[in-house]
Short mmCIF file of C-alpha atoms in Angstrom, two decimals:
data_model
loop_
_atom_site.label_atom_id
_atom_site.label_comp_id
_atom_site.label_asym_id
_atom_site.label_seq_id
_atom_site.Cartn_x
_atom_site.Cartn_y
_atom_site.Cartn_z
CA MET A 5 48.06 170.72 79.83
CA ARG A 6 49.06 168.16 77.22
CA TYR A 7 47.21 165.96 74.84
CA ILE A 8 47.57 162.21 73.77
CA SER A 9 45.85 160.52 70.87
CA HIS A 10 44.34 157.06 71.56
CA GLU A 11 47.17 155.40 69.50
CA ASP A 12 49.84 157.11 71.37
CA PHE A 13 48.12 156.35 74.73
CA GLY A 14 48.39 152.57 73.68
CA ARG A 15 52.10 153.12 73.01
CA LEU A 16 52.45 154.61 76.54
CA LEU A 17 50.65 151.57 78.09
CA HIS A 18 52.78 149.07 76.37
CA ASP A 19 56.01 150.97 77.31
CA LEU A 20 54.75 151.24 80.98
CA GLU A 21 54.50 147.34 80.96
CA ARG A 22 58.11 147.15 81.10
CA ASP A 23 58.11 148.41 84.82
CA TYR A 24 54.40 147.92 85.73
CA GLN A 25 51.62 145.38 85.72
CA VAL A 26 49.19 147.59 83.87
CA TYR A 27 45.37 147.17 84.75
CA VAL A 28 42.72 148.92 82.80
CA PRO A 29 38.99 149.14 83.39
CA CYS A 30 36.61 147.17 81.06
CA ARG A 31 32.93 146.94 80.58
CA LYS A 32 31.14 143.77 80.96
CA ASN A 33 27.42 144.10 80.60
CA ILE A 34 26.52 147.02 82.95
CA HIS A 35 29.53 146.68 85.11
CA ARG A 36 33.18 147.97 84.90
CA TYR A 37 36.03 145.95 86.24
CA TYR A 38 39.95 146.01 86.09
CA ARG A 39 41.80 143.45 84.14
CA PRO A 40 45.44 143.29 82.93
CA TYR A 41 46.20 145.38 79.83
CA ALA A 42 46.03 143.44 76.54
CA GLY A 43 45.77 146.60 74.12
CA LEU A 44 43.11 149.02 73.76
CA THR A 45 40.26 146.62 72.99
CA ASP A 46 36.68 147.67 72.37
CA ASP A 47 35.71 146.79 76.09
CA VAL A 48 38.36 148.95 77.50
CA VAL A 49 36.43 152.22 79.18
CA ILE A 50 38.86 154.83 80.27
CA GLY A 51 36.26 157.39 81.15
CA GLU A 52 32.71 156.40 81.98
CA VAL A 53 32.15 155.77 85.72
CA ARG A 54 34.14 154.02 88.40
CA ALA A 55 34.81 150.25 88.36
CA PHE A 56 32.71 148.07 90.49
CA GLU A 57 35.70 146.70 92.65
CA PRO A 58 37.17 149.45 94.78
CA LEU A 59 40.86 150.77 94.16
CA LYS A 60 41.65 149.68 97.71
CA ALA A 61 42.17 146.09 96.54
CA PHE A 62 45.50 147.30 94.63
CA PHE A 63 46.91 148.64 97.99
CA PHE A 64 45.28 146.77 100.79
CA ARG A 65 45.05 143.25 99.49
CA ALA A 66 41.91 141.19 100.37
CA ARG A 67 44.26 138.32 101.47
CA GLN A 68 47.97 138.99 102.03
CA LYS A 69 50.69 136.84 103.86
CA VAL A 70 52.18 139.13 106.63
CA ALA A 71 54.52 136.85 108.59
CA GLU A 72 56.14 133.32 108.32
CA GLY A 73 57.66 131.44 111.05
CA PHE A 74 58.92 133.43 113.82
CA SER A 75 60.91 135.76 111.81
CA PRO A 76 60.55 139.52 112.46
CA ASP A 77 61.23 140.25 108.76
CA VAL A 78 58.40 141.64 106.74
CA VAL A 79 57.20 139.26 104.01
CA HIS A 80 57.27 140.72 100.71
CA GLY A 81 56.18 138.76 97.45
CA GLU A 82 57.83 139.08 94.02
CA ASP A 83 54.85 141.45 92.54
CA ARG A 84 55.92 143.95 90.31
CA PRO A 85 54.46 147.48 91.00
CA VAL A 86 50.89 148.07 89.63
CA CYS A 87 49.88 150.81 87.30
CA ILE A 88 46.25 151.24 87.55
CA VAL A 89 44.46 153.28 84.68
CA GLY A 90 41.08 154.92 84.94
CA ALA A 91 40.92 155.57 88.71
CA LYS A 92 38.01 157.77 89.61
CA ALA A 93 37.79 160.83 92.09
CA CYS A 94 35.67 158.77 94.58
CA ASP A 95 38.29 156.10 94.63
CA LEU A 96 41.20 158.59 94.96
CA LYS A 97 39.13 160.45 97.80
CA ALA A 98 39.56 157.04 99.88
CA PHE A 99 43.18 157.41 99.95
CA ALA A 100 42.87 160.30 102.59
CA ILE A 101 41.10 157.74 104.84
CA LEU A 102 43.46 154.81 104.13
CA ASP A 103 46.62 156.86 104.59
CA HIS A 104 45.25 158.11 107.81
CA VAL A 105 44.75 154.50 109.01
CA PHE A 106 47.93 152.98 107.45
CA ARG A 107 50.38 155.74 107.16
CA GLY A 108 49.35 158.53 109.64
CA HIS A 109 50.73 157.40 112.87
CA ASP A 110 54.11 156.28 114.50
CA TYR A 111 53.88 152.69 112.71
CA ALA A 112 53.24 152.65 109.16
CA ASP A 113 51.86 149.48 107.49
CA PRO A 114 54.63 148.31 105.34
CA TYR A 115 52.43 146.63 102.68
CA TYR A 116 50.24 149.69 102.23
CA ALA A 117 53.07 151.97 102.33
CA ARG A 118 55.17 150.04 99.81
CA ALA A 119 52.27 150.06 97.34
CA ARG A 120 51.49 153.85 97.62
CA GLU A 121 55.14 154.45 96.96
CA ALA A 122 55.57 151.97 94.01
CA ASN A 123 52.24 151.93 92.27
CA LEU A 124 51.17 154.22 89.50
CA ILE A 125 47.82 155.87 89.29
CA ILE A 126 46.62 157.19 85.90
CA SER A 127 43.15 158.30 86.83
CA ALA A 128 40.38 159.51 84.44
CA ASP A 129 37.36 161.96 84.54
CA CYS A 130 33.95 160.49 84.83
CA THR A 131 32.26 161.25 81.59
CA TYR A 132 28.67 160.53 82.73
CA ALA A 133 26.90 159.33 86.01
CA ILE A 134 24.87 156.39 86.95
CA ASP A 135 21.84 156.46 89.22
CA THR A 136 23.88 155.54 92.53
CA CYS A 137 26.41 158.37 92.07
CA PHE A 138 26.13 161.07 94.91
CA CYS A 139 29.87 162.11 95.21
CA LEU A 140 29.25 165.97 95.01
CA ALA A 141 27.03 165.58 98.57
CA LEU A 142 30.43 164.44 100.14
CA ASN A 143 32.38 167.31 98.29
CA VAL A 144 34.03 165.11 95.91
CA ASP A 145 33.82 166.30 92.25
CA PRO A 146 33.43 163.68 89.48
CA TYR A 147 36.78 164.33 88.25
CA PRO A 148 40.16 163.94 90.10
CA ARG A 149 41.76 166.82 91.75
CA GLU A 150 44.38 165.27 93.55
CA ALA A 151 46.05 161.85 94.70
CA PHE A 152 46.98 160.89 91.10
CA ASP A 153 50.22 160.63 89.10
CA ILE A 154 48.58 161.39 85.66
CA ASN A 155 44.99 162.24 84.88
CA LEU A 156 43.16 161.60 81.63
CA SER A 157 40.00 163.60 80.54
CA PRO A 158 38.49 161.64 77.67
CA LEU A 159 37.97 163.31 74.46
CA ASP A 160 36.62 161.82 71.11
CA ASP A 161 40.21 161.60 69.44
CA GLY A 162 42.23 161.03 72.75
CA PHE A 163 42.86 162.46 76.13
CA LEU A 164 43.58 165.77 77.78
CA VAL A 165 46.63 165.01 80.22
CA GLU A 166 47.29 166.56 83.70
CA THR A 167 50.26 165.36 85.92
CA GLY A 168 49.85 165.31 89.76
CA SER A 169 53.26 164.21 90.90
CA GLN A 170 56.75 164.15 90.28
CA LYS A 171 56.38 160.49 89.12
CA GLY A 172 53.78 161.43 86.62
CA THR A 173 55.64 164.50 85.47
CA ALA A 174 58.64 162.40 84.79
CA ILE A 175 56.78 159.84 82.77
CA VAL A 176 55.32 162.47 80.54
CA ALA A 177 58.38 164.30 80.28
CA GLY A 178 60.42 161.19 79.62
CA ARG A 179 58.00 160.36 76.56
CA ALA A 180 57.38 163.88 74.97
CA ALA A 181 57.19 162.55 71.56
CA LEU A 182 53.68 161.06 72.69
CA PHE A 183 52.19 164.19 73.59
CA ALA A 184 51.17 167.42 72.11
CA ASP A 185 49.90 170.79 73.31
CA ALA A 186 46.15 170.57 74.23
CA GLY A 187 44.98 173.77 72.72
CA GLU A 188 42.03 175.97 73.72
CA GLN A 189 39.18 173.85 72.00
CA ARG A 190 40.22 170.62 73.71
CA THR A 191 40.16 172.41 76.98
CA ARG A 192 36.71 173.73 76.46
CA ASP A 193 35.24 170.32 75.43
CA ARG A 194 36.73 168.85 78.57
CA ASN A 195 34.98 171.53 80.46
CA GLU A 196 31.76 171.18 79.10
CA THR A 197 32.01 167.30 79.63
CA ARG A 198 32.67 167.78 83.39
CA ARG A 199 29.91 170.51 83.73
CA HIS A 200 27.34 167.99 81.99
CA VAL A 201 28.36 165.29 84.61
CA ILE A 202 28.20 167.56 87.37
CA GLN A 203 24.73 168.37 86.37
CA ALA A 204 23.86 164.62 86.23
CA VAL A 205 25.26 163.71 89.79
CA GLN A 206 23.57 166.92 91.15
CA LYS A 207 20.25 165.69 89.41
CA ASN A 208 20.70 162.35 91.39
CA ILE A 209 21.10 164.32 94.71
CA GLU A 210 18.02 166.44 94.01
CA GLN A 211 15.79 163.47 92.85
CA ASN A 212 16.85 161.28 96.05
CA ARG A 213 16.90 164.44 98.33
CA ILE A 214 20.47 163.24 99.49
CA PRO A 215 21.67 165.72 102.40
CA HIS A 216 24.95 167.47 101.82
CA GLN A 217 27.70 166.32 104.19
CA ASP A 218 27.35 169.60 106.29
CA ALA A 219 23.94 168.42 107.22
CA LEU A 220 25.19 165.30 108.73
CA GLU A 221 27.35 166.74 111.66
CA GLY A 222 26.04 165.08 114.63
CA ALA A 223 23.27 163.16 112.97
CA VAL A 224 24.39 159.66 113.86
CA ALA A 225 24.94 160.73 117.69
CA ARG A 226 21.38 162.48 117.77
CA ASN A 227 19.81 159.33 116.40
CA TYR A 228 22.10 156.64 118.45
CA GLU A 229 19.09 155.06 120.16
CA ALA A 230 16.53 155.87 117.27
CA GLU A 231 14.26 153.09 115.76
CA ILE A 232 16.08 153.77 112.22
CA TRP A 233 18.77 151.20 112.79
CA ALA A 234 16.49 148.25 113.68
CA ASP A 235 13.98 149.32 110.86
CA GLU A 236 16.86 149.53 108.25
CA ALA A 237 18.45 146.29 109.42
CA GLN A 238 15.44 144.20 109.01
CA THR A 239 16.23 142.92 105.58
CA CYS A 240 20.05 142.68 106.10
CA VAL A 241 21.47 139.27 105.36
CA GLU A 242 24.85 140.19 106.95
CA CYS A 243 26.80 139.39 103.88
CA GLY A 244 29.26 142.06 104.52
CA ALA A 245 29.23 143.22 100.86
CA CYS A 246 28.69 147.06 101.89
CA ASN A 247 31.97 146.75 103.73
CA THR A 248 34.20 144.80 101.38
CA ILE A 249 33.02 146.92 98.24
CA CYS A 250 33.57 150.39 100.03
CA PRO A 251 36.63 152.18 99.16
CA THR A 252 37.21 153.40 102.54
CA CYS A 253 36.56 150.10 104.70
CA HIS A 254 39.84 149.07 105.98
CA CYS A 255 39.19 146.48 108.99
CA PHE A 256 41.06 143.11 108.76
CA LEU A 257 41.30 139.94 110.59
CA LEU A 258 44.52 137.98 111.41
CA TYR A 259 44.70 134.31 111.07
CA ASP A 260 47.42 131.45 111.22
CA GLN A 261 47.71 128.43 109.13
CA LYS A 262 50.12 125.61 108.58
CA GLY A 263 52.40 126.30 105.61
CA LYS A 264 54.92 123.88 103.98
CA ALA A 265 57.61 124.78 106.23
CA HIS A 266 56.51 127.28 108.88
CA ILE A 267 53.42 128.55 110.41
CA GLU A 268 52.02 131.57 108.31
CA ARG A 269 50.17 134.45 109.30
CA PHE A 270 47.54 135.96 106.97
CA ARG A 271 45.74 139.30 106.85
CA ILE A 272 42.13 139.11 105.32
CA TRP A 273 39.35 141.77 104.92
CA ASP A 274 36.82 141.69 107.78
CA ALA A 275 33.50 143.29 107.85
CA CYS A 276 31.69 144.98 110.89
CA LEU A 277 28.47 143.96 109.70
CA LEU A 278 29.51 140.23 110.60
CA LYS A 279 28.38 139.02 113.91
CA ASP A 280 31.83 137.72 114.82
CA PHE A 281 33.67 140.89 114.00
CA ALA A 282 33.29 142.43 117.53
CA ARG A 283 33.38 139.11 119.49
CA VAL A 284 36.10 138.75 122.20
CA ALA A 285 37.48 136.00 124.20
CA GLY A 286 34.77 134.02 126.11
CA GLY A 287 32.05 134.62 123.44
CA ALA A 288 31.02 138.06 124.60
CA ASN A 289 29.82 140.54 121.81
CA PRO A 290 29.36 144.33 122.59
CA ARG A 291 27.05 144.29 119.35
CA PRO A 292 25.10 141.21 119.60
CA LYS A 293 22.32 142.57 117.46
CA LEU A 294 22.32 143.15 113.72
CA TRP A 295 20.98 146.77 114.03
CA MET A 296 23.87 147.54 116.38
CA ARG A 297 26.34 146.41 113.72
CA LEU A 298 24.52 148.44 111.04
CA ARG A 299 24.62 151.39 113.32
CA ASN A 300 28.39 150.74 113.91
CA ARG A 301 29.01 151.13 110.26
CA PHE A 302 27.32 154.49 109.94
CA GLU A 303 28.71 155.80 113.13
CA LYS A 304 32.39 155.08 112.00
CA LYS A 305 32.04 156.61 108.63
CA PHE A 306 29.86 159.76 109.69
CA ASP A 307 30.83 160.39 113.43
CA PHE A 308 34.10 158.69 114.32
CA PHE A 309 36.04 159.68 111.36
CA PRO A 310 34.92 163.44 111.26
CA LYS A 311 36.00 163.65 114.93
CA VAL A 312 39.38 162.04 114.59
CA ALA A 313 40.37 162.69 111.27
CA GLY A 314 38.20 165.77 110.22
CA MET A 315 36.74 164.06 107.24
CA TYR A 316 33.81 161.68 106.31
CA ALA A 317 34.71 158.08 105.52
CA CYS A 318 32.29 157.95 102.42
CA THR A 319 32.85 158.95 99.14
CA GLY A 320 29.55 158.89 97.60
CA CYS A 321 30.45 156.30 95.07
CA GLY A 322 27.33 154.35 95.46
CA ARG A 323 29.06 150.79 95.44
CA CYS A 324 27.41 149.81 98.63
CA ILE A 325 23.84 150.45 97.00
CA SER A 326 24.55 148.35 94.18
CA ALA A 327 26.22 145.47 96.14
CA CYS A 328 23.55 144.98 98.84
CA PRO A 329 21.29 142.13 98.08
CA ALA A 330 18.68 143.56 100.67
CA LYS A 331 18.60 146.86 98.88
CA ILE A 332 19.78 148.87 101.96
CA ASP A 333 20.30 152.33 100.51
CA ILE A 334 22.90 154.63 102.24
CA ARG A 335 21.21 157.64 100.67
CA ARG A 336 17.95 156.74 102.45
CA ILE A 337 19.44 156.10 105.98
CA LEU A 338 21.48 159.38 105.61
CA LYS A 339 18.25 161.20 104.78
CA ARG A 340 16.39 159.65 107.58
CA LEU A 341 19.13 160.64 110.30
CA VAL A 342 19.13 164.25 108.88
CA ASN A 343 15.25 164.58 108.87
CA HIS A 344 14.56 162.58 111.96
CA ALA A 345 13.01 164.84 114.58
#
């Protein structure tokens, strides 16, 4: 375990800018968002809670050119690798889903695989919880355990530092002068903060009576024809915000457009809540009703992925709760599924 002061951490990020585009989480009103690093200013928040936009945006772009003309070559831009600072455990857990989709089969998506290999993740513990956090219900701790290169545990005067990959270990070893031994007291302080955050998340779960993931097995299948879906879909405005803000949603659409010299093919995020998502040639649609599309979202996360990949495609981050203008609450639906006779 190592320690780095705030001042030396700023030096570390400045040094990393030679090889990476560095992004840090910042606070604006009640939201946190990523922006390019421009020094450790007052609005930079390495701890606190997850940013509003999901980490997947750095690895699976919302819009990306994937082909040009009729060339079989993979189109790569000139973007430098990215260093993301302050990523939280709920986002890192999403890599298990995204890796399964984009790297877990005979064909690996070249864009996602390249980003996973080249980008650097400096994660951070959550230092408190907001009322939409329920990660513990999905077996996700509010501090990273895996899928990071370097993890930071915020302290009053700096950060406790752990490495989680060879890349992270090499970065710390190569800049040894910036780091010091953590010491027992700093480790105790870190553990105490983690304990308080766990208690806060657990309080959210108890107050909202959110079922643990063990209780979710078979819940969607048992309620496949239940009235729950139509009832919950009454206020849905079909905006797709829950899909795009989710750290594990990964569906996309390919479309072609005329470029300056060639036809160009782009990949953009798609959303299963949108009516045209499942539409096929001739206009037929296997999910013509909005409640069917809402059901499909839950079926994918809580039935399909446990069966095919052995894991739930939800991390308890609560972003979809905050993003939904219709106030559809994933926690309420999960509770209804488990408790419905």
